[in-house]
Short mmCIF file of C-alpha atoms in Angstrom, two decimals:
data_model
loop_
_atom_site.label_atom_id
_atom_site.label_comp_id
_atom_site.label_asym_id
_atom_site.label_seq_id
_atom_site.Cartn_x
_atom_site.Cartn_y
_atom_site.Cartn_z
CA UNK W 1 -39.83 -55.14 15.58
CA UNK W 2 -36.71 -57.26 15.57
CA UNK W 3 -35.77 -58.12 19.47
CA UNK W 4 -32.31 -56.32 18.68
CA UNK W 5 -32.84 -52.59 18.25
CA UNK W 6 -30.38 -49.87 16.97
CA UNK W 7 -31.03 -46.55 18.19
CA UNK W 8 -29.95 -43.03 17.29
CA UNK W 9 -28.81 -40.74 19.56
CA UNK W 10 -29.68 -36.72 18.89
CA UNK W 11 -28.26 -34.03 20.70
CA UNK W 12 -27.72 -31.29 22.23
CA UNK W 13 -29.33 -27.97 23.89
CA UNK W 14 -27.47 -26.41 26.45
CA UNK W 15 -27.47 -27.12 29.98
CA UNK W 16 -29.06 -30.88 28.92
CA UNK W 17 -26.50 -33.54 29.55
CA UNK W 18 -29.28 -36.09 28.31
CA UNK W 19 -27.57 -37.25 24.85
CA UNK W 20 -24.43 -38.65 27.29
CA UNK W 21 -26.91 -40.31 30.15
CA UNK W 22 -28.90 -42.04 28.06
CA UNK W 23 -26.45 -43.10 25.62
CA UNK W 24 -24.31 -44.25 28.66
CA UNK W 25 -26.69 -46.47 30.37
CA UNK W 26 -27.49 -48.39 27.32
CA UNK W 27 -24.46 -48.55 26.04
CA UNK W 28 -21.72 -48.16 28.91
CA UNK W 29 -18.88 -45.61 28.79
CA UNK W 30 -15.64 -44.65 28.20
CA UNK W 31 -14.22 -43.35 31.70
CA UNK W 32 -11.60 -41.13 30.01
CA UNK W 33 -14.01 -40.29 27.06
CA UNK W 34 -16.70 -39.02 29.62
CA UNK W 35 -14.05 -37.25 32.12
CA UNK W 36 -13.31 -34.93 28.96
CA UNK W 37 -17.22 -34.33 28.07
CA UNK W 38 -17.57 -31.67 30.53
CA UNK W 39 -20.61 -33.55 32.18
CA UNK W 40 -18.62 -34.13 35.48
CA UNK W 41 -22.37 -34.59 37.04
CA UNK W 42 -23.09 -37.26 35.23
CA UNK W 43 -19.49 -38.76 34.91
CA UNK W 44 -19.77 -38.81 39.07
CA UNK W 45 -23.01 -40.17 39.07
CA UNK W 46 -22.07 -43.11 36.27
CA UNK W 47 -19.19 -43.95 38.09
CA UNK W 48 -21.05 -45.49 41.21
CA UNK W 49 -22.55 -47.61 39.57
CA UNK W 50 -22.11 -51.83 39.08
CA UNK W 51 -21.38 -52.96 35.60
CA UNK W 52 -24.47 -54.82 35.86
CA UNK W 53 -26.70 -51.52 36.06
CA UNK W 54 -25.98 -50.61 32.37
CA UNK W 55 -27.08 -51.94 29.30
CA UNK W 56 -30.36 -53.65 28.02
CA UNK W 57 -30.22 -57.06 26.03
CA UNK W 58 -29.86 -56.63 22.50
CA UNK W 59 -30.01 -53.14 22.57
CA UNK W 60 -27.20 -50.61 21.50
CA UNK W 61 -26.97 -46.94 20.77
CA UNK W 62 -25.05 -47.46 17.10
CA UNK W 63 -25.47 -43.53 15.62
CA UNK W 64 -25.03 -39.98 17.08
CA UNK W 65 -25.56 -36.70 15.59
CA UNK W 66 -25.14 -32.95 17.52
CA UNK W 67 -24.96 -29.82 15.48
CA UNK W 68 -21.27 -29.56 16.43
CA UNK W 69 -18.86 -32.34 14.57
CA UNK W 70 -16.39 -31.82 17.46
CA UNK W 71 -19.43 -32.26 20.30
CA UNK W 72 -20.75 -35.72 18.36
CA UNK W 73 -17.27 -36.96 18.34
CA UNK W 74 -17.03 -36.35 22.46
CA UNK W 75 -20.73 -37.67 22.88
CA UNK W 76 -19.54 -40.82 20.86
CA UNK W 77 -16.37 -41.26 22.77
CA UNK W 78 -17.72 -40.82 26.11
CA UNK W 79 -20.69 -43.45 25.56
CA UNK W 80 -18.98 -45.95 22.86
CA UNK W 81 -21.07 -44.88 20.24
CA UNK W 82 -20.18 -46.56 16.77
CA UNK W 83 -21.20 -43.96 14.05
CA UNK W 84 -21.79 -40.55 13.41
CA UNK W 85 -23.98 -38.80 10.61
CA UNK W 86 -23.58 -35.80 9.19
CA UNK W 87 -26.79 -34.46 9.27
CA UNK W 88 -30.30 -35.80 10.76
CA UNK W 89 -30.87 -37.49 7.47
CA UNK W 90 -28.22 -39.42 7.03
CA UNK W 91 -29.44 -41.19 10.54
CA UNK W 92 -32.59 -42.18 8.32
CA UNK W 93 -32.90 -45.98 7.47
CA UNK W 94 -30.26 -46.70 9.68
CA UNK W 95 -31.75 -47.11 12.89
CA UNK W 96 -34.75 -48.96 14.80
CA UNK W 97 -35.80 -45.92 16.81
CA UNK W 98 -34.33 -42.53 17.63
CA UNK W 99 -33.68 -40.91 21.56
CA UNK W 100 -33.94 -37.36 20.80
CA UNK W 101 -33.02 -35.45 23.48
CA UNK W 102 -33.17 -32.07 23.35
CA UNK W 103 -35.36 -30.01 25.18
CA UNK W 104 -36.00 -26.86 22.69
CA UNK W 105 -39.26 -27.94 22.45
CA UNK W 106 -40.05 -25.32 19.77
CA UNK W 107 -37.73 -27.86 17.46
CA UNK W 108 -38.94 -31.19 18.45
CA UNK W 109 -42.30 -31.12 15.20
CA UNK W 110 -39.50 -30.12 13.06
CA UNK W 111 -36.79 -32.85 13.90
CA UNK W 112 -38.87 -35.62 14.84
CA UNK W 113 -41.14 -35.77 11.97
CA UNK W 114 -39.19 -36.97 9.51
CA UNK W 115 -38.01 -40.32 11.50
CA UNK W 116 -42.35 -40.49 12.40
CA UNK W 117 -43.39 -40.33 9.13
CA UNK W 118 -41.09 -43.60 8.41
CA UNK W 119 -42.45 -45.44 11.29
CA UNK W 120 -39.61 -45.44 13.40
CA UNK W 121 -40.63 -45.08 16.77
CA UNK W 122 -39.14 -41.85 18.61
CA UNK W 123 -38.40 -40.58 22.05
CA UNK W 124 -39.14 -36.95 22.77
CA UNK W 125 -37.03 -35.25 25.48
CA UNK W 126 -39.09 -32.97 28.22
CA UNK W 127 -41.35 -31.03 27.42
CA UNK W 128 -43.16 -32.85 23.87
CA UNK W 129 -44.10 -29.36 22.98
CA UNK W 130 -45.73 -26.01 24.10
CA UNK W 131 -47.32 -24.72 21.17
CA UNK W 132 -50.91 -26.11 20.69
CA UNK W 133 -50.45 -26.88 17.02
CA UNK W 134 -46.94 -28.39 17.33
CA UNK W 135 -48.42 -30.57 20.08
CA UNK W 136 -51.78 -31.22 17.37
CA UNK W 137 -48.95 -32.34 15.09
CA UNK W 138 -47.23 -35.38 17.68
CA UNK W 139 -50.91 -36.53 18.98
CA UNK W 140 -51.18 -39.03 16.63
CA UNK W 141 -48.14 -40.77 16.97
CA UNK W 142 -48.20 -40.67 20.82
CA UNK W 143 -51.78 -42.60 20.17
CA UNK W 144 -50.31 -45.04 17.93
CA UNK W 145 -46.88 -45.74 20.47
CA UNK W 146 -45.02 -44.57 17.67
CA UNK W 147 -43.93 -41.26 20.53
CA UNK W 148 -43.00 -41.37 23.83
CA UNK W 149 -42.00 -38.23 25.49
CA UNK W 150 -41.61 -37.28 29.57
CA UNK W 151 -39.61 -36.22 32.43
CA UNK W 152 -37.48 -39.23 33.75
CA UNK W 153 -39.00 -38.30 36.96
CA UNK W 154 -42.53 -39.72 36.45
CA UNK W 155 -40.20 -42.80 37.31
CA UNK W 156 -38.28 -41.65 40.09
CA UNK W 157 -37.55 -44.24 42.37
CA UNK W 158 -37.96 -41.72 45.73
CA UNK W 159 -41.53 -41.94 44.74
CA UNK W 160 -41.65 -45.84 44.61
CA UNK W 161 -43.35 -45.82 47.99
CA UNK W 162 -46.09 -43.08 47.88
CA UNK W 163 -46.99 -44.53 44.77
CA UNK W 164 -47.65 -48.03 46.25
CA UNK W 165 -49.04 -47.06 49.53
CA UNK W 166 -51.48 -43.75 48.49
CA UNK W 167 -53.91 -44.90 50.05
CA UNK W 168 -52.38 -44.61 53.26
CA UNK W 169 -52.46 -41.06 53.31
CA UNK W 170 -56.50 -41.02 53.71
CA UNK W 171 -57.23 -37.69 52.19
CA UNK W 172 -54.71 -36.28 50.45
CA UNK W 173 -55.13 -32.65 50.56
CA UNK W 174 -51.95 -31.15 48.92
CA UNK W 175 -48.73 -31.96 47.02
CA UNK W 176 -46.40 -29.74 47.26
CA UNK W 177 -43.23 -29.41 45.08
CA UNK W 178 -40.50 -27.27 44.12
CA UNK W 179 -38.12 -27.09 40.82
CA UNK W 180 -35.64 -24.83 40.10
CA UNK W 181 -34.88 -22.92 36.58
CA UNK W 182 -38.46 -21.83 34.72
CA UNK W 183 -42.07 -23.23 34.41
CA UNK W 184 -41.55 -24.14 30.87
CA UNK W 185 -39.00 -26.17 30.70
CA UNK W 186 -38.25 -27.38 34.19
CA UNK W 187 -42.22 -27.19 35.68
CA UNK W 188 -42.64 -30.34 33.50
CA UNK W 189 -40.32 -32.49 35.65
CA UNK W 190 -42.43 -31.84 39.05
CA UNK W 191 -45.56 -32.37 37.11
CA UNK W 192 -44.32 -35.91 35.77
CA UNK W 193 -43.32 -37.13 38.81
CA UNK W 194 -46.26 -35.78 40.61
CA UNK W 195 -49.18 -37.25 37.70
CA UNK W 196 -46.81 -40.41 38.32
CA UNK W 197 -48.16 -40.83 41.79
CA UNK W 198 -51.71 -39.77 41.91
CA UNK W 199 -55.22 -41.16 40.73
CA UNK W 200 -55.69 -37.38 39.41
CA UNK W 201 -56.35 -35.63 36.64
CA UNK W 202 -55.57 -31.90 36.52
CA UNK W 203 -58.95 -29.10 36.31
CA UNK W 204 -57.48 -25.51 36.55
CA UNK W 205 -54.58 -23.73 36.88
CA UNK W 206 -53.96 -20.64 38.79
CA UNK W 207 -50.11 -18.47 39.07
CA UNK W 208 -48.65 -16.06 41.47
CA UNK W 209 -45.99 -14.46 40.69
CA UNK W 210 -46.26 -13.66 37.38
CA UNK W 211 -42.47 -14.20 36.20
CA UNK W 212 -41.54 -17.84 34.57
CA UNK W 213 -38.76 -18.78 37.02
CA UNK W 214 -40.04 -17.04 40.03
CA UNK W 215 -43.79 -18.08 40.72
CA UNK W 216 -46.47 -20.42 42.30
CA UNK W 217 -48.27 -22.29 39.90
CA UNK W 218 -51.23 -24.34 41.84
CA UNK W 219 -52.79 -26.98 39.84
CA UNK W 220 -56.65 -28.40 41.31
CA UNK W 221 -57.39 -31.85 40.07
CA UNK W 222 -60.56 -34.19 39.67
CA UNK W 223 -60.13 -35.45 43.02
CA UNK W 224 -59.79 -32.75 44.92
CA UNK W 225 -55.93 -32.32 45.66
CA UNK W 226 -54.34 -29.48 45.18
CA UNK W 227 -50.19 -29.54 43.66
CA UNK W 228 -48.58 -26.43 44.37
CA UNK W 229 -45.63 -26.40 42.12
CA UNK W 230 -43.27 -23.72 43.64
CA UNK W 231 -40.56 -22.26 40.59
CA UNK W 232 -37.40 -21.09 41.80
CA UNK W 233 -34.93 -19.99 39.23
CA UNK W 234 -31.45 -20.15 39.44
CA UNK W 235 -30.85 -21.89 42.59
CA UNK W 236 -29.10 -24.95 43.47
CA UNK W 237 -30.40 -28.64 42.77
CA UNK W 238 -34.24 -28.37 43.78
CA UNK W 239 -36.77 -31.72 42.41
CA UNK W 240 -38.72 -31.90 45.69
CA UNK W 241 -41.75 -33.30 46.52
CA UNK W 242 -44.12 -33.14 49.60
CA UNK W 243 -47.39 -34.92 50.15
CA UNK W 244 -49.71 -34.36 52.71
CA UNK W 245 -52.72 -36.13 53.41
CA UNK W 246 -55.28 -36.65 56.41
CA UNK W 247 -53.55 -39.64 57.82
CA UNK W 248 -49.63 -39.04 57.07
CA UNK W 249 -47.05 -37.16 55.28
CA UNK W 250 -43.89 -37.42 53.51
CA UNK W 251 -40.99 -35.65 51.83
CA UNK W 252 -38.81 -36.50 48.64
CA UNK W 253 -36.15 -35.36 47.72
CA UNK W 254 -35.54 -36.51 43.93
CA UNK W 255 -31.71 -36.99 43.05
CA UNK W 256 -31.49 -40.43 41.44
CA UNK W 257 -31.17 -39.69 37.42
CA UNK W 258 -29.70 -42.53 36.88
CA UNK W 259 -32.46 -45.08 37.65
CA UNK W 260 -35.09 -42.66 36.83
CA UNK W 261 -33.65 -42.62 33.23
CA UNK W 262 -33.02 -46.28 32.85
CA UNK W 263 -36.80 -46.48 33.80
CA UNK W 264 -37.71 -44.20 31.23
CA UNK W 265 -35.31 -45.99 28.51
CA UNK W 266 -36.86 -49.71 29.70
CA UNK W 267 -40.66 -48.18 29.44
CA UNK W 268 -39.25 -46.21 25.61
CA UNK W 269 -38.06 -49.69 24.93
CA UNK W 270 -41.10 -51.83 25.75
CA UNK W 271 -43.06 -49.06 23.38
CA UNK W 272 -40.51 -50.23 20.63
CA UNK W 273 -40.64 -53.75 20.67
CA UNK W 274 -44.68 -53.92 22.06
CA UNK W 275 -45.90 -50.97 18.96
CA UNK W 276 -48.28 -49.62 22.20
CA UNK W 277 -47.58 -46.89 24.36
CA UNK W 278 -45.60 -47.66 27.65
CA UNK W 279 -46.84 -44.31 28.80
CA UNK W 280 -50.68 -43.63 28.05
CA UNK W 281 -51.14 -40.67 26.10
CA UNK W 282 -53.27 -38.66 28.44
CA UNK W 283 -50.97 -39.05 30.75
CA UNK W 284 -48.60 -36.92 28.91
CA UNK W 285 -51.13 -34.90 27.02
CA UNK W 286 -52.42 -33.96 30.44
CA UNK W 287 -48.89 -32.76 31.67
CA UNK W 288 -48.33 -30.75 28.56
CA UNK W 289 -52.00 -28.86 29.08
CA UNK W 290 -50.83 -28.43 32.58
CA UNK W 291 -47.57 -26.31 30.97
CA UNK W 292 -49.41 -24.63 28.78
CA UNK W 293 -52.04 -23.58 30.80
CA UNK W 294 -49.59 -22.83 33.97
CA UNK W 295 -47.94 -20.49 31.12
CA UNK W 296 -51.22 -18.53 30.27
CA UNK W 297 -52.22 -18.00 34.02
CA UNK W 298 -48.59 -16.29 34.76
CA UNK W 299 -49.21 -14.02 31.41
CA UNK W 300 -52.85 -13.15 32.44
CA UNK W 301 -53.05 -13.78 36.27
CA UNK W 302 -56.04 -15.67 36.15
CA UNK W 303 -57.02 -19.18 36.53
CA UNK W 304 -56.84 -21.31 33.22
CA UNK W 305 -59.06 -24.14 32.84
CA UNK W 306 -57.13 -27.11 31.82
CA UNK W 307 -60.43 -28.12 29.04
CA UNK W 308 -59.43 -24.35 27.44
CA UNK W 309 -55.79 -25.72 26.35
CA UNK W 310 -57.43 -27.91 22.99
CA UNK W 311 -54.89 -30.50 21.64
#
């Protein structure tokens, strides 16, 4: 791979602002175009920020496609994006590698495929997939660094510290975390950030609660800690998480998208130019077995082991 790399922008699902973060911190933005996106979140966040923060050498977001002409045209004017295609194949042959962020995962075999099957390296937005065969489908090309797919928040830089000091909590007997919206789509963020930290693989799952955005879902893991992952529903901003361990404690609250995405983009990137995974693929493949087995134990009530979920 060439040092310079062209990448495609593909978007959107509702609710995801993604397609206009991403493509703004490579690329910069338009401050009027992105006032009159209707991301105000993200407009806010991109506006305290030092020229220097955005961009990556030789890099440049170059072609957008949404399903709505009008909605590529505002993605492209809030983020300086050059072209626009008509459809997802006309974005074919004329990029390095593809940022496809939407997160209806029950899409992503479907869309991404094509751009795979050409060797173009892609980025998967949260979660890679919940249906075993779809997630059969993407194994290989997570295993040859062709795929990348996470939560931003297995980078989150409110974690920087637990994950360089874990060892000063002597045992570490719980994490504790809580996400708002549903398991499905949002549980993935708090179990990113979480498998970020720890020297842990997940075992079993158990759920109480029963109901997708209003449960427990407690995860054991090969070293003995327990992650409760509490799931809140509609409430207001909640990425939180708590660790406790025998010799100290210590809360996080996780706000900073910005970073946490540019961390994602520079580990996407390395992928690209490197043709190996950033990201090992059990680390994601674990996540994803987490979700799906977190998803069986609130239809059945009973505790899923994670070596039942085959991918």
């Amino acid at each position: 791979m060439a040092d310079d790399v062209d990448l495609g922008v593909v978007g959107v699902t509702e609710g995801n602002g993604h397609p206009y973060s991403f493509s703004a911190i490579v690329n910069g933005y338009d401050d009027d175009g992105m006032a009159a996106s209707g991301w105000g979140v993200i407009h806010d966040y991109l506006r305290e920020k030092h020229p220097s923060e955005f961009g990556f050498e030789g890099v440049s977001v170059t072609h957008a496609w949404t399903q709505e002409p009008a909605e590529t045209e505002r993605l492209r004017a809030a983020a300086r994006i050059p072209n626009a295609v008509e459809d997802l194949e006309g974005m074919r042959g004329e990029v390095d590698a593809v940022l496809l962020l939407r997160d209806d995962h029950e899409r992503h075999v479907e869309m991404a495929l094509p751009f795979l099957e050409d060797d173009v390296p892609v980025f998967l937005d949260k979660p890679l997939a919940l249906d075993i065969d779809d997630v059969a489908t993407l194994r290989p090309y997570l295993e040859s660094g062709l795929l990348m797919s996470c939560s931003g928040l297995r980078y989150a830089r409110e974690l920087d510290e637990p994950r360089a000091t874990l060892g000063s909590y002597g045992d570490l007997r719980l994490v504790r975390t809580a996400v708002l919206n549903d398991w499905a789509t949002y549980g993935v963020h708090v179990l990113d950030a979480t498998f970020g930290v720890l020297d842990a693989r997940p075992v079993s799952v158990r759920a109480v609660g029963g109901e997708d955005d209003r449960a427990t879902v407690t995860v054991t893991t090969d070293d003995g800690t327990l992650l409760g992952v509490d799931v809140l529903g509609d409430v207001p901003l909640t990425l939180d998480v708590a660790l406790y361990g025998s010799e100290r404690t210590s809360r996080h609250e996780l706000r900073d998208n910005f970073r946490a995405f540019r961390r994602t983009l520079w580990h996407f990137l390395e992928t690209v130019r490197t043709d190996e995974p950033s990201l090992h693929p059990r680390e994601t493949l674990d996540v994803i077995r987490t979700l799906i087995a977190g998803r069986r134990a609130l239809e059945t009530g009973e505790r899923v082991d994670i070596d039942d979920v085959a991918v």
